[in-house]
Tab-separated table of C-alpha atoms and ligand atoms in Angstrom:
chain	number	residue	atom	x	y	z
M	1	MET	CA	0.000	0.000	0.000
M	2	PRO	CA	1.366	3.457	-0.878
M	3	HIS	CA	2.630	5.191	2.197
M	4	SER	CA	0.656	8.376	1.737
M	5	GLU	CA	-2.770	6.815	1.275
M	6	GLN	CA	-5.117	5.130	3.692
M	7	PRO	CA	-7.890	2.797	2.527
M	8	SER	CA	-11.523	3.477	3.364
M	9	PRO	CA	-12.812	1.892	6.591
M	10	SER	CA	-14.553	-0.871	4.621
M	11	ALA	CA	-11.457	-1.535	2.489
M	12	ALA	CA	-9.347	-1.738	5.668
M	13	LEU	CA	-11.778	-4.302	7.059
M	14	GLU	CA	-11.419	-6.315	3.853
M	15	LEU	CA	-7.634	-6.240	4.201
M	16	LEU	CA	-7.976	-7.741	7.677
M	17	GLU	CA	-10.483	-10.363	6.455
M	18	GLU	CA	-8.223	-11.340	3.556
M	19	GLY	CA	-5.187	-11.496	5.855
M	20	ASN	CA	-6.980	-13.804	8.254
M	21	ARG	CA	-8.052	-16.034	5.352
M	22	ARG	CA	-4.388	-16.323	4.354
M	23	PHE	CA	-3.418	-17.143	7.942
M	24	ILE	CA	-5.958	-19.939	8.382
M	25	THR	CA	-5.130	-21.491	5.028
M	26	GLY	CA	-1.416	-21.365	5.736
M	27	VAL	CA	-0.721	-19.110	2.765
M	28	ARG	CA	1.526	-16.321	3.999
M	29	SER	CA	2.071	-13.261	1.877
M	30	VAL	CA	5.639	-12.315	1.128
M	31	GLU	CA	5.488	-8.804	2.590
M	32	PRO	CA	5.501	-9.740	6.296
M	33	LEU	CA	8.398	-12.085	5.617
M	34	LEU	CA	10.339	-9.248	4.036
M	35	SER	CA	9.460	-6.764	6.784
M	36	HIS	CA	13.094	-6.237	7.705
M	37	LEU	CA	13.627	-4.595	4.315
M	38	LYS	CA	11.043	-1.946	5.222
M	39	MET	CA	12.559	-1.029	8.575
M	40	GLN	CA	14.785	1.778	7.397
M	41	GLU	CA	12.102	3.277	5.161
M	42	LEU	CA	9.532	3.227	7.970
M	43	ALA	CA	12.041	4.778	10.359
M	44	GLU	CA	12.747	7.585	7.920
M	45	ILE	CA	9.294	8.416	6.572
M	46	GLY	CA	7.297	7.315	9.606
M	47	GLN	CA	4.581	4.771	10.177
M	48	ARG	CA	1.113	4.771	8.679
M	49	PRO	CA	-0.663	1.670	9.990
M	50	PHE	CA	-3.973	0.941	8.226
M	51	ALA	CA	-5.610	-0.537	11.316
M	52	VAL	CA	-5.571	-0.101	15.072
M	53	VAL	CA	-6.154	-3.374	16.905
M	54	LEU	CA	-7.077	-3.495	20.575
M	55	THR	CA	-6.478	-7.095	21.521
M	56	CYS	CA	-5.814	-9.375	24.473
M	57	SER	CA	-2.234	-9.987	25.646
M	58	ASP	CA	-2.830	-13.733	25.289
M	59	SER	CA	0.114	-15.281	23.443
M	60	ARG	CA	-2.308	-17.049	21.108
M	61	SER	CA	-3.708	-13.740	19.856
M	62	PRO	CA	-0.883	-11.956	17.985
M	63	ALA	CA	-2.605	-9.545	15.611
M	64	GLU	CA	0.198	-9.316	13.039
M	65	LEU	CA	0.317	-13.095	12.623
M	66	ILE	CA	-3.381	-13.857	12.512
M	67	PHE	CA	-3.984	-11.060	9.979
M	68	ASP	CA	-0.806	-11.863	8.032
M	69	GLN	CA	0.535	-8.327	8.212
M	70	GLY	CA	4.024	-6.935	8.331
M	71	LEU	CA	5.989	-4.175	9.978
M	72	GLY	CA	4.178	-0.854	10.015
M	73	ASP	CA	0.770	-2.296	9.042
M	74	LEU	CA	-0.995	-2.574	12.408
M	75	PHE	CA	-0.953	-0.337	15.469
M	76	VAL	CA	-1.552	-2.890	18.192
M	77	VAL	CA	-2.770	-2.014	21.668
M	78	ARG	CA	-2.572	-5.091	23.876
M	79	VAL	CA	-3.964	-5.619	27.325
M	80	ALA	CA	-5.378	-8.639	29.118
M	81	GLY	CA	-9.088	-8.872	28.381
M	82	ASN	CA	-8.922	-6.158	25.663
M	83	VAL	CA	-10.393	-3.659	28.107
M	84	VAL	CA	-10.492	0.089	27.627
M	85	ALA	CA	-8.731	2.182	30.267
M	86	PRO	CA	-7.525	5.796	29.862
M	87	SER	CA	-3.983	5.034	28.655
M	88	LEU	CA	-5.305	2.457	26.180
M	89	LEU	CA	-7.863	4.894	24.844
M	90	ALA	CA	-5.104	7.496	24.522
M	91	SER	CA	-3.103	5.008	22.427
M	92	ILE	CA	-6.102	4.488	20.135
M	93	GLU	CA	-6.642	8.249	19.841
M	94	PHE	CA	-2.946	8.784	19.102
M	95	ALA	CA	-2.999	6.344	16.193
M	96	THR	CA	-6.312	7.355	14.658
M	97	SER	CA	-5.596	11.077	14.784
M	98	ASN	CA	-1.911	10.978	13.771
M	99	PHE	CA	-1.884	8.250	11.147
M	100	GLY	CA	-5.450	8.409	9.867
M	101	SER	CA	-5.886	4.691	10.494
M	102	PRO	CA	-9.424	4.030	9.180
M	103	ILE	CA	-10.411	1.152	11.450
M	104	VAL	CA	-10.230	0.309	15.141
M	105	LEU	CA	-10.727	-3.402	15.647
M	106	VAL	CA	-11.478	-4.716	19.131
M	107	LEU	CA	-10.345	-8.319	18.988
M	108	GLY	CA	-11.260	-10.693	21.794
M	109	HIS	CA	-10.718	-14.445	21.725
M	110	THR	CA	-12.309	-17.684	22.850
M	111	LYS	CA	-11.169	-19.172	26.173
M	112	CYS	CA	-9.964	-15.769	27.394
M	113	GLY	CA	-8.238	-16.149	30.764
M	114	ALA	CA	-9.040	-12.606	31.875
M	115	VAL	CA	-12.739	-13.145	31.206
M	116	SER	CA	-12.641	-16.566	32.909
M	117	ALA	CA	-10.910	-15.066	35.968
M	118	THR	CA	-13.651	-12.444	36.183
M	119	ILE	CA	-16.335	-15.135	35.997
M	120	GLU	CA	-14.576	-17.053	38.782
M	121	HIS	CA	-14.481	-13.896	40.895
M	122	LYS	CA	-18.179	-13.348	40.285
M	123	LYS	CA	-18.883	-16.900	41.452
M	124	GLU	CA	-16.646	-16.603	44.511
M	125	PRO	CA	-16.399	-12.931	45.436
M	126	HIS	CA	-15.131	-13.743	48.926
M	127	VAL	CA	-11.864	-15.135	47.489
M	128	LEU	CA	-9.348	-12.308	47.684
M	129	LEU	CA	-7.600	-11.356	44.460
M	130	PRO	CA	-3.788	-11.409	44.628
M	131	SER	CA	-3.310	-7.713	43.811
M	132	ILE	CA	-5.115	-4.403	43.446
M	133	HIS	CA	-3.977	-4.352	39.833
M	134	LEU	CA	-5.822	-7.534	38.999
M	135	GLU	CA	-8.782	-6.181	40.927
M	136	GLU	CA	-8.782	-3.097	38.707
M	137	LEU	CA	-8.674	-5.188	35.526
M	138	ILE	CA	-11.422	-7.526	36.665
M	139	GLY	CA	-13.518	-4.531	37.631
M	140	ARG	CA	-13.390	-3.404	33.999
M	141	ILE	CA	-14.563	-6.802	32.699
M	142	MET	CA	-17.207	-7.418	35.382
M	143	PRO	CA	-19.969	-5.320	33.740
M	144	ALA	CA	-19.735	-7.577	30.646
M	145	ILE	CA	-20.107	-10.674	32.838
M	146	GLU	CA	-23.146	-9.181	34.550
M	147	ALA	CA	-24.698	-8.198	31.207
M	148	THR	CA	-24.205	-11.777	29.953
M	149	GLN	CA	-25.707	-13.124	33.173
M	150	ARG	CA	-28.870	-11.153	32.520
M	151	LYS	CA	-29.258	-13.184	29.301
M	152	CYS	CA	-28.223	-16.631	30.512
M	153	ALA	CA	-27.086	-18.434	33.661
M	154	MET	CA	-23.366	-18.711	34.397
M	155	ASP	CA	-23.474	-22.514	34.224
M	156	THR	CA	-24.859	-22.439	30.666
M	157	PRO	CA	-22.463	-24.162	28.246
M	158	GLY	CA	-20.525	-21.552	26.292
M	159	PHE	CA	-21.086	-18.852	28.895
M	160	THR	CA	-17.437	-17.762	28.827
M	161	ASP	CA	-17.402	-17.146	25.079
M	162	LYS	CA	-20.737	-15.315	25.305
M	163	ALA	CA	-19.149	-13.106	27.963
M	164	VAL	CA	-16.094	-12.617	25.718
M	165	ILE	CA	-18.369	-11.290	22.966
M	166	GLU	CA	-20.195	-9.038	25.421
M	167	ASN	CA	-16.827	-7.740	26.612
M	168	ILE	CA	-15.763	-6.973	23.008
M	169	ARG	CA	-19.031	-5.109	22.402
M	170	ARG	CA	-18.572	-3.185	25.604
M	171	SER	CA	-15.048	-2.099	24.660
M	172	CYS	CA	-16.298	-0.938	21.222
M	173	ARG	CA	-19.015	1.128	22.868
M	174	ILE	CA	-16.667	2.633	25.463
M	175	ILE	CA	-14.187	3.694	22.772
M	176	VAL	CA	-16.902	5.540	20.873
M	177	GLU	CA	-18.642	6.949	23.931
M	178	GLN	CA	-15.567	8.136	25.801
M	179	SER	CA	-13.435	9.472	22.970
M	180	MET	CA	-14.543	12.633	21.232
M	181	ILE	CA	-11.659	12.191	18.773
M	182	VAL	CA	-12.943	8.751	17.745
M	183	ARG	CA	-16.562	9.887	17.645
M	184	ASP	CA	-15.741	12.789	15.329
M	185	LEU	CA	-13.740	10.565	12.982
M	186	VAL	CA	-16.595	8.032	12.883
M	187	ALA	CA	-19.145	10.779	12.192
M	188	THR	CA	-17.165	12.049	9.214
M	189	GLY	CA	-16.797	8.547	7.732
M	190	LYS	CA	-13.038	8.412	8.223
M	191	LEU	CA	-13.086	5.695	10.859
M	192	SER	CA	-15.062	2.654	11.851
M	193	VAL	CA	-14.921	0.823	15.169
M	194	GLN	CA	-15.496	-2.888	14.776
M	195	GLY	CA	-15.607	-5.908	17.086
M	196	ALA	CA	-14.278	-9.383	16.268
M	197	ILE	CA	-13.598	-12.660	18.039
M	198	LEU	CA	-10.678	-14.988	17.367
M	199	ASP	CA	-11.288	-18.709	17.754
M	200	ILE	CA	-7.997	-19.887	19.238
M	201	ASN	CA	-8.708	-23.454	18.107
M	202	THR	CA	-8.913	-22.607	14.422
M	203	GLY	CA	-7.392	-19.128	14.028
M	204	ILE	CA	-10.614	-17.951	12.392
M	205	VAL	CA	-11.601	-14.360	13.185
M	206	ARG	CA	-15.351	-13.749	13.172
M	207	PHE	CA	-16.247	-10.109	12.647
M	208	LEU	CA	-19.215	-8.986	14.729
M	209	LYS	CA	-21.218	-7.125	12.154
M	210	ASP	CA	-23.854	-6.097	14.658
M	211	GLU	CA	-21.278	-4.247	16.732
M	212	SER	CA	-19.721	-1.812	14.353
M	213	PHE	CA	-19.663	1.926	14.524
M	214	LYS	CA	-19.328	3.596	11.167
M	215	SER	CA	-20.703	6.448	9.132
M	216	SER	CA	-23.705	5.487	6.987
M	217	SER	CA	-21.724	6.600	3.923
M	218	ASP	CA	-19.203	3.802	4.399
M	219	LYS	CA	-20.805	0.526	3.461
M	220	ALA	CA	-18.822	-2.358	4.881
K	301	ZN	ZN1	-7.555	-13.120	26.725
């Protein structure tokens, strides 16, 4: 992709979809493999990532690999449970306003440990958490667990993955609600905010079409 241009939000989404198709079929494009050749150029002219990905720190969820992208393509914000806290939102705002990245993808994954830990804490709230830091993180995921609980009981099969999806949706909403920078970019059609879930068994990323924030002029 030419350095000076950014794709439309829907074209950026397609790039991610195509990249994931390559990943799951084992067909890697050459560009990521030749990333080292781009290092000097990117250092000199600067980065212009076409997507911002807020994803879990889980080692099975590396955005560049599962979307088959190379150096300079993705601006990745990683935190356990793909939650939105002020410094993470600032990172998203930094990328979207400075590089014109046209999509923010919130990527959660099946069997998420952070979501599972929050469910466990909900079941046994009397068990003390090992640190105030974990407490803070779990506090950010808890509303998604409670929202899922209002739809189905915690012992329902698949509850964890339902909660993962709720947590992704919640992060998408928080990004749009709390960031005026993001909201303005979405309103002018320059940015979309999209949720997706990675199946860590298969590597398949399912895009949550019902949880996307985009201008009506950009048809994804
Ligand atoms: Zn996780």
